[in-house]
Tab-separated table of C-alpha atoms in Angstrom:
chain	number	residue	atom	x	y	z
A	24	CYS	CA	429.330	95.017	121.801
A	25	GLN	CA	426.329	95.462	123.990
A	26	CYS	CA	426.026	93.160	126.992
A	27	THR	CA	423.870	92.682	129.903
A	28	PHE	CA	424.188	90.710	132.965
A	29	LYS	CA	421.514	90.292	135.962
A	30	THR	CA	422.379	87.204	137.847
A	31	ALA	CA	424.962	85.137	138.190
A	32	SER	CA	423.398	81.529	138.694
A	33	VAL	CA	424.868	77.934	139.226
A	34	ASN	CA	423.422	75.442	136.471
A	35	SER	CA	423.372	71.360	137.145
A	36	GLY	CA	424.619	71.469	133.144
A	37	ALA	CA	426.378	73.841	131.700
A	38	GLU	CA	425.978	72.028	128.015
A	39	HIS	CA	422.192	72.577	128.352
A	40	VAL	CA	423.149	76.740	128.850
A	41	VAL	CA	421.730	78.297	125.146
A	42	ILE	CA	424.035	81.613	123.932
A	43	ARG	CA	421.927	84.427	121.739
A	44	LEU	CA	423.116	86.570	120.108
A	45	SER	CA	422.339	89.669	118.004
A	46	HIS	CA	424.435	91.974	116.763
A	47	ASP	CA	425.217	94.426	113.497
A	48	ALA	CA	428.067	96.555	112.708
A	49	GLN	CA	427.408	100.609	113.126
A	50	THR	CA	429.693	104.061	113.254
A	51	ASP	CA	428.642	106.947	114.929
A	52	GLY	CA	425.455	105.309	114.929
A	53	VAL	CA	424.863	104.638	111.344
A	54	GLN	CA	423.751	101.358	111.297
A	55	LEU	CA	426.261	99.610	108.163
A	56	LEU	CA	425.586	95.615	108.394
A	57	SER	CA	422.671	93.919	109.604
A	58	GLU	CA	420.934	90.527	108.932
A	59	ILE	CA	423.913	89.391	107.881
A	60	PRO	CA	425.051	85.748	107.880
A	61	THR	CA	427.231	84.764	110.376
A	62	TYR	CA	429.793	81.624	110.241
A	63	VAL	CA	431.068	80.490	112.955
A	64	ARG	CA	434.324	78.888	112.805
A	65	VAL	CA	437.492	77.157	114.823
A	66	HIS	CA	440.620	78.719	115.202
A	67	LYS	CA	443.577	76.760	113.029
A	68	ALA	CA	441.018	75.323	110.740
A	69	PRO	CA	441.499	75.614	107.161
A	70	ARG	CA	440.595	77.870	105.075
A	71	GLY	CA	437.041	77.601	103.597
A	72	GLN	CA	435.699	75.372	106.819
A	73	PHE	CA	433.264	76.451	108.766
A	74	LYS	CA	431.340	74.557	111.293
A	75	ALA	CA	427.959	76.162	110.826
A	76	LYS	CA	426.155	79.111	109.171
A	77	PHE	CA	422.935	81.007	110.761
A	78	PRO	CA	421.128	83.134	107.865
A	79	GLY	CA	420.943	86.972	108.721
A	80	THR	CA	417.111	87.151	109.236
A	81	GLU	CA	417.822	84.793	112.456
A	82	GLN	CA	418.909	85.234	115.352
A	83	THR	CA	422.226	83.520	115.946
A	84	GLN	CA	421.842	80.946	118.883
A	85	PHE	CA	423.449	77.962	119.921
A	86	SER	CA	424.247	75.701	122.809
A	87	VAL	CA	427.068	75.039	125.089
A	88	LYS	CA	427.353	71.233	124.092
A	89	GLN	CA	427.286	72.906	120.459
A	90	LEU	CA	430.138	74.862	121.187
A	91	LEU	CA	431.996	72.228	122.769
A	92	ASP	CA	430.910	69.737	120.190
A	93	TRP	CA	432.786	72.362	117.179
A	94	LEU	CA	435.778	72.727	119.236
A	95	GLU	CA	436.140	68.949	119.862
A	96	LEU	CA	436.299	69.216	123.842
A	97	ASP	CA	434.545	67.273	126.273
A	98	LEU	CA	433.796	68.393	130.164
A	99	ASP	CA	433.557	64.627	131.314
A	100	LYS	CA	436.607	64.082	129.434
A	101	GLU	CA	440.222	64.468	131.627
A	102	ALA	CA	442.083	67.630	129.883
A	103	ASN	CA	444.981	65.644	128.838
A	104	ASP	CA	442.853	63.513	126.989
A	105	PRO	CA	443.861	62.467	122.832
A	106	MET	CA	440.657	64.821	121.505
A	107	HIS	CA	442.074	67.807	123.390
A	108	ALA	CA	445.100	67.800	122.397
A	109	GLN	CA	445.070	70.519	120.162
A	110	TRP	CA	444.120	72.708	122.946
A	111	MET	CA	446.426	71.753	125.717
A	112	PRO	CA	448.898	74.253	126.871
A	113	ASP	CA	452.088	74.000	125.219
A	114	SER	CA	454.393	74.948	128.039
A	115	GLN	CA	455.338	72.559	131.018
A	116	ARG	CA	454.788	75.009	133.552
A	117	LEU	CA	450.555	75.622	132.502
A	118	ARG	CA	450.335	72.281	132.037
A	119	ARG	CA	451.510	71.320	135.774
A	120	ALA	CA	448.885	74.151	136.956
A	121	LEU	CA	446.319	72.308	134.787
A	122	GLN	CA	446.945	69.004	136.830
A	123	GLY	CA	446.383	71.315	140.159
A	124	PRO	CA	448.152	70.982	143.235
A	125	HIS	CA	447.051	66.596	144.199
A	126	ASN	CA	448.357	65.868	140.683
A	127	MET	CA	451.276	67.136	140.582
A	128	GLY	CA	453.817	65.074	139.649
A	129	THR	CA	451.970	62.577	138.147
A	130	GLU	CA	450.106	61.795	134.597
A	131	ILE	CA	446.963	62.404	136.009
A	132	TYR	CA	444.584	65.474	135.281
A	133	PRO	CA	441.224	66.950	136.300
A	134	LYS	CA	438.527	66.482	133.904
A	135	LEU	CA	437.280	70.068	132.336
A	136	ARG	CA	434.210	69.818	134.209
A	137	ILE	CA	435.807	70.259	137.496
A	138	THR	CA	438.706	72.931	135.700
A	139	GLY	CA	436.200	74.535	133.755
A	140	LEU	CA	438.109	76.576	130.365
A	141	ARG	CA	437.877	79.687	128.551
A	142	ILE	CA	436.306	80.487	124.975
A	143	LEU	CA	437.746	83.461	123.469
A	144	ALA	CA	434.798	84.417	120.531
A	145	THR	CA	436.229	86.717	117.947
A	146	LEU	CA	432.870	88.198	115.933
A	147	GLU	CA	434.406	90.139	112.776
A	148	TYR	CA	432.240	91.823	110.624
A	149	PHE	CA	433.639	91.887	106.483
A	150	ASN	CA	432.212	93.452	103.735
A	151	SER	CA	433.148	93.570	100.099
A	152	ASN	CA	434.200	90.084	100.099
A	153	GLY	CA	436.360	90.533	103.431
A	154	ALA	CA	435.649	87.214	104.750
A	155	ASN	CA	436.285	85.561	101.337
A	156	LYS	CA	439.876	86.825	101.105
A	157	ARG	CA	440.659	86.533	104.720
A	158	TYR	CA	438.205	82.505	105.578
A	159	GLY	CA	437.476	81.092	102.118
A	160	MET	CA	434.238	82.398	102.592
A	161	PRO	CA	431.524	81.538	99.480
A	162	LEU	CA	431.386	84.529	96.360
A	163	ASP	CA	428.029	85.412	96.427
A	164	GLU	CA	428.358	86.653	100.540
A	165	LYS	CA	429.310	89.625	99.681
A	166	ASP	CA	428.197	90.786	103.774
A	167	ALA	CA	429.156	88.472	106.565
A	168	ALA	CA	430.070	87.870	110.081
A	169	VAL	CA	432.574	85.516	111.371
A	170	ILE	CA	433.077	83.704	114.422
A	171	THR	CA	436.327	82.633	115.534
A	172	LEU	CA	436.428	80.284	118.321
A	173	MET	CA	439.241	79.477	120.486
A	174	PRO	CA	439.718	77.872	123.773
A	175	THR	CA	442.116	77.987	126.455
A	176	LEU	CA	442.441	74.834	128.443
A	177	ASP	CA	443.221	76.522	132.524
A	178	TRP	CA	441.182	76.721	135.606
A	179	THR	CA	438.530	78.883	134.923
A	180	THR	CA	436.701	80.580	137.923
A	181	LEU	CA	433.874	83.160	137.764
A	182	GLY	CA	433.675	84.064	141.213
A	183	ASP	CA	431.833	83.098	144.265
A	184	ASP	CA	428.803	85.278	144.024
A	185	VAL	CA	426.393	81.997	143.185
A	186	VAL	CA	422.834	82.572	143.558
A	187	SER	CA	420.934	78.986	144.334
A	188	SER	CA	417.961	78.455	142.464
A	189	PHE	CA	416.833	75.160	144.881
A	190	PRO	CA	415.710	75.548	148.687
A	191	ALA	CA	419.172	73.777	150.816
A	192	VAL	CA	417.942	71.382	152.850
A	193	ASN	CA	420.340	72.611	155.560
A	194	LYS	CA	423.980	74.842	155.185
A	195	GLU	CA	426.022	71.555	155.255
A	196	THR	CA	424.421	70.932	151.484
A	197	LEU	CA	426.516	73.539	149.786
A	198	LYS	CA	429.958	73.334	151.053
A	199	ASN	CA	431.908	74.841	148.141
A	200	THR	CA	430.309	77.934	146.219
A	201	TYR	CA	433.183	78.758	143.797
A	202	ARG	CA	432.081	78.017	140.776
A	203	HIS	CA	433.780	76.651	138.357
A	204	GLY	CA	433.088	76.729	134.724
A	205	VAL	CA	432.882	77.718	130.969
A	206	VAL	CA	433.169	80.861	130.303
A	207	VAL	CA	432.796	82.610	126.268
A	208	ASP	CA	434.391	86.064	125.989
A	209	PHE	CA	433.330	87.478	122.760
A	210	GLU	CA	435.463	90.435	121.483
A	211	GLY	CA	434.703	92.298	117.912
A	212	GLY	CA	436.711	93.501	114.996
A	213	GLY	CA	436.291	93.030	110.892
A	214	GLU	CA	437.684	95.246	108.079
A	215	VAL	CA	434.143	97.125	106.928
A	216	TYR	CA	434.464	99.667	104.394
């Protein structure tokens, strides 16, 4: 996986960010799989259940809003909202940490827009019907890529190297530029023979 990072900036609404992914499988400079369909699934989803399919002839692209919808997460709801139950940490210690220091000992949780969240996106390549065997892909898809999404609800910080894209009226306008947001970590894998 090759990634390019140019600048860090704060967006007023993370939902509007679009993720574009171009990918192929190579070994020793030899291209093994390219222009293959890419499927998106959610961790813990039943076999054969996919949220999206992108044809191999098109770039894989989706907005953070689509990503959150696939995971049934809402940035404007509290972390402990019933719709987020499947992603809440199991550990009581981690749940208390998610509440933050001001809410400990209460049943109050901050909204995900405040805490941020981290999403692990595992991109796996398969040929020879390997994806069908593991994830229940259609049998006519011999070669495919599968992105599996798994969120972690936790205080997610992106660092404090923030670039403002608007002129500040005065320096008091920007009091806290420490970024909390939606982090998507991609990792690769799969079974290619």
